[in-house]
């Protein structure tokens, strides 16, 4: 069976996915976005413009604002992508100082990302999505 339209599109935007065995693991939906998904909320969109944004976090497109969002819900900055038993980890992405994406680590060390209005995918590491429209993962946090 051939690749789905979304799989082809994802590989065109994120070429590093082509060399790994990424898989679609969640629904195609506009109900929530990557920030909400990484925060553990699939009921609504989290967005600095017109979506939910936690109290205490500055509403802006700055990566520092996104760091405030995750700090407000109990995360702290940490080093690296390694699995730390007992902790959830997120990777925050930025391009030119603006936040673009968030991914969450699974207990097994792979990562999951809600891809725009598309599906949730599982990929090997945060760098799997680096260099494309999401920029690069620059901040890692845990709770």
mmCIF file of C-alpha atoms in Angstrom:
data_model
loop_
_atom_site.group_PDB
_atom_site.id
_atom_site.type_symbol
_atom_site.label_atom_id
_atom_site.label_comp_id
_atom_site.label_asym_id
_atom_site.label_seq_id
_atom_site.Cartn_x
_atom_site.Cartn_y
_atom_site.Cartn_z
ATOM 1 C CA UNK A 1 0.000 0.000 0.000
ATOM 2 C CA UNK A 2 1.328 3.456 -0.883
ATOM 3 C CA UNK A 3 1.948 6.380 1.397
ATOM 4 C CA UNK A 4 -1.010 8.562 2.337
ATOM 5 C CA UNK A 5 -1.295 12.160 1.144
ATOM 6 C CA UNK A 6 -0.273 13.340 4.627
ATOM 7 C CA UNK A 7 2.769 11.068 4.753
ATOM 8 C CA UNK A 8 3.969 12.368 1.388
ATOM 9 C CA UNK A 9 3.353 15.964 2.456
ATOM 10 C CA UNK A 10 5.135 15.498 5.797
ATOM 11 C CA UNK A 11 8.226 14.047 4.134
ATOM 12 C CA UNK A 12 8.287 16.961 1.673
ATOM 13 C CA UNK A 13 8.248 19.474 4.577
ATOM 14 C CA UNK A 14 10.478 17.439 6.903
ATOM 15 C CA UNK A 15 12.961 15.441 4.788
ATOM 16 C CA UNK A 16 14.563 13.763 7.808
ATOM 17 C CA UNK A 17 11.322 11.822 8.336
ATOM 18 C CA UNK A 18 11.999 9.946 5.082
ATOM 19 C CA UNK A 19 14.966 8.127 6.640
ATOM 20 C CA UNK A 20 13.089 6.916 9.697
ATOM 21 C CA UNK A 21 10.056 4.762 10.275
ATOM 22 C CA UNK A 22 7.704 7.514 11.474
ATOM 23 C CA UNK A 23 4.079 6.567 11.812
ATOM 24 C CA UNK A 24 0.704 8.228 12.090
ATOM 25 C CA UNK A 25 -0.672 7.443 15.552
ATOM 26 C CA UNK A 26 -3.481 9.953 16.099
ATOM 27 C CA UNK A 27 -6.428 11.576 14.384
ATOM 28 C CA UNK A 28 -6.573 14.280 11.768
ATOM 29 C CA UNK A 29 -8.360 17.125 13.552
ATOM 30 C CA UNK A 30 -8.516 20.895 13.816
ATOM 31 C CA UNK A 31 -9.901 20.684 17.375
ATOM 32 C CA UNK A 32 -6.463 20.903 19.026
ATOM 33 C CA UNK A 33 -2.945 21.857 17.952
ATOM 34 C CA UNK A 34 0.609 20.813 18.780
ATOM 35 C CA UNK A 35 0.878 23.065 21.836
ATOM 36 C CA UNK A 36 -2.329 21.674 23.360
ATOM 37 C CA UNK A 37 -1.271 18.118 22.504
ATOM 38 C CA UNK A 38 2.166 18.539 24.127
ATOM 39 C CA UNK A 39 0.444 20.015 27.192
ATOM 40 C CA UNK A 40 -1.859 16.972 27.370
ATOM 41 C CA UNK A 41 -5.061 18.711 26.228
ATOM 42 C CA UNK A 42 -6.941 17.392 23.188
ATOM 43 C CA UNK A 43 -10.124 19.373 23.875
ATOM 44 C CA UNK A 44 -9.120 22.763 22.396
ATOM 45 C CA UNK A 45 -6.445 24.798 20.633
ATOM 46 C CA UNK A 46 -3.759 26.605 22.625
ATOM 47 C CA UNK A 47 -2.638 29.709 20.787
ATOM 48 C CA UNK A 48 -1.294 33.135 21.725
ATOM 49 C CA UNK A 49 -3.707 34.873 19.308
ATOM 50 C CA UNK A 50 -7.187 33.548 20.011
ATOM 51 C CA UNK A 51 -6.944 30.155 21.684
ATOM 52 C CA UNK A 52 -6.478 29.122 25.287
ATOM 53 C CA UNK A 53 -3.321 30.475 26.941
ATOM 54 C CA UNK A 54 -2.525 29.754 30.609
ATOM 55 C CA UNK A 55 -2.753 32.564 33.114
ATOM 56 C CA UNK A 56 0.685 33.996 33.836
ATOM 57 C CA UNK A 57 2.049 33.350 30.337
ATOM 58 C CA UNK A 58 2.615 36.335 28.076
ATOM 59 C CA UNK A 59 0.502 36.196 24.902
ATOM 60 C CA UNK A 60 3.085 36.541 22.178
ATOM 61 C CA UNK A 61 4.748 34.587 19.379
ATOM 62 C CA UNK A 62 8.077 34.657 21.229
ATOM 63 C CA UNK A 63 9.697 31.359 22.204
ATOM 64 C CA UNK A 64 10.027 32.812 25.718
ATOM 65 C CA UNK A 65 6.229 33.106 25.845
ATOM 66 C CA UNK A 66 5.862 29.414 24.973
ATOM 67 C CA UNK A 67 8.380 28.559 27.693
ATOM 68 C CA UNK A 68 6.156 30.541 30.103
ATOM 69 C CA UNK A 69 3.157 28.459 28.972
ATOM 70 C CA UNK A 70 4.837 25.198 29.900
ATOM 71 C CA UNK A 71 6.262 26.664 33.111
ATOM 72 C CA UNK A 72 2.714 27.723 34.063
ATOM 73 C CA UNK A 73 1.542 24.098 33.814
ATOM 74 C CA UNK A 74 4.371 22.662 35.893
ATOM 75 C CA UNK A 75 7.286 22.120 33.512
ATOM 76 C CA UNK A 76 10.870 23.187 34.176
ATOM 77 C CA UNK A 77 13.700 23.605 31.713
ATOM 78 C CA UNK A 78 16.059 20.636 31.435
ATOM 79 C CA UNK A 79 18.966 19.408 29.339
ATOM 80 C CA UNK A 80 18.659 17.110 26.385
ATOM 81 C CA UNK A 81 16.343 14.515 24.981
ATOM 82 C CA UNK A 82 17.208 11.485 27.103
ATOM 83 C CA UNK A 83 14.428 9.637 28.884
ATOM 84 C CA UNK A 84 14.190 10.547 32.563
ATOM 85 C CA UNK A 85 12.020 8.006 34.391
ATOM 86 C CA UNK A 86 9.147 9.689 36.187
ATOM 87 C CA UNK A 87 9.206 12.806 33.979
ATOM 88 C CA UNK A 88 7.281 13.935 30.904
ATOM 89 C CA UNK A 89 9.401 15.886 28.437
ATOM 90 C CA UNK A 90 8.549 18.401 25.754
ATOM 91 C CA UNK A 91 10.674 19.950 23.034
ATOM 92 C CA UNK A 92 9.839 23.525 22.033
ATOM 93 C CA UNK A 93 10.672 24.620 18.501
ATOM 94 C CA UNK A 94 11.457 28.069 17.215
ATOM 95 C CA UNK A 95 12.364 29.897 14.086
ATOM 96 C CA UNK A 96 13.930 33.370 14.311
ATOM 97 C CA UNK A 97 12.856 33.753 17.953
ATOM 98 C CA UNK A 98 9.208 32.823 17.367
ATOM 99 C CA UNK A 99 7.698 29.581 18.639
ATOM 100 C CA UNK A 100 6.539 27.202 15.946
ATOM 101 C CA UNK A 101 5.877 23.757 17.422
ATOM 102 C CA UNK A 102 6.007 21.502 20.468
ATOM 103 C CA UNK A 103 6.585 17.740 20.653
ATOM 104 C CA UNK A 104 6.185 15.384 23.607
ATOM 105 C CA UNK A 105 8.353 12.402 24.519
ATOM 106 C CA UNK A 106 6.802 8.979 25.019
ATOM 107 C CA UNK A 107 7.913 6.806 27.968
ATOM 108 C CA UNK A 108 9.911 4.707 25.449
ATOM 109 C CA UNK A 109 11.928 7.702 24.248
ATOM 110 C CA UNK A 110 10.262 8.342 20.888
ATOM 111 C CA UNK A 111 8.441 11.631 20.300
ATOM 112 C CA UNK A 112 4.914 12.561 19.245
ATOM 113 C CA UNK A 113 3.831 15.653 17.370
ATOM 114 C CA UNK A 114 0.442 16.985 16.311
ATOM 115 C CA UNK A 115 1.055 18.172 12.765
ATOM 116 C CA UNK A 116 -1.000 21.323 12.119
ATOM 117 C CA UNK A 117 -4.585 20.344 11.258
ATOM 118 C CA UNK A 118 -3.307 16.900 10.340
ATOM 119 C CA UNK A 119 -2.520 13.795 12.343
ATOM 120 C CA UNK A 120 -0.402 13.021 15.361
ATOM 121 C CA UNK A 121 2.815 11.299 14.329
ATOM 122 C CA UNK A 122 5.445 9.365 16.246
ATOM 123 C CA UNK A 123 9.035 10.124 15.256
ATOM 124 C CA UNK A 124 12.454 9.135 16.548
ATOM 125 C CA UNK A 125 13.593 12.425 18.059
ATOM 126 C CA UNK A 126 12.958 16.183 17.991
ATOM 127 C CA UNK A 127 15.562 16.645 15.254
ATOM 128 C CA UNK A 128 13.353 14.578 12.929
ATOM 129 C CA UNK A 129 11.385 17.781 12.296
ATOM 130 C CA UNK A 130 14.349 20.190 12.308
ATOM 131 C CA UNK A 131 15.195 22.422 9.387
ATOM 132 C CA UNK A 132 11.721 22.596 7.920
ATOM 133 C CA UNK A 133 8.928 25.062 8.625
ATOM 134 C CA UNK A 134 9.188 24.427 12.383
ATOM 135 C CA UNK A 135 12.791 25.591 12.613
ATOM 136 C CA UNK A 136 14.664 23.772 15.363
ATOM 137 C CA UNK A 137 13.978 22.401 18.839
ATOM 138 C CA UNK A 138 15.784 24.778 21.189
ATOM 139 C CA UNK A 139 14.194 24.346 24.623
ATOM 140 C CA UNK A 140 13.571 21.079 26.475
ATOM 141 C CA UNK A 141 11.337 20.967 29.531
ATOM 142 C CA UNK A 142 10.123 18.310 31.972
ATOM 143 C CA UNK A 143 7.554 17.790 34.705
#
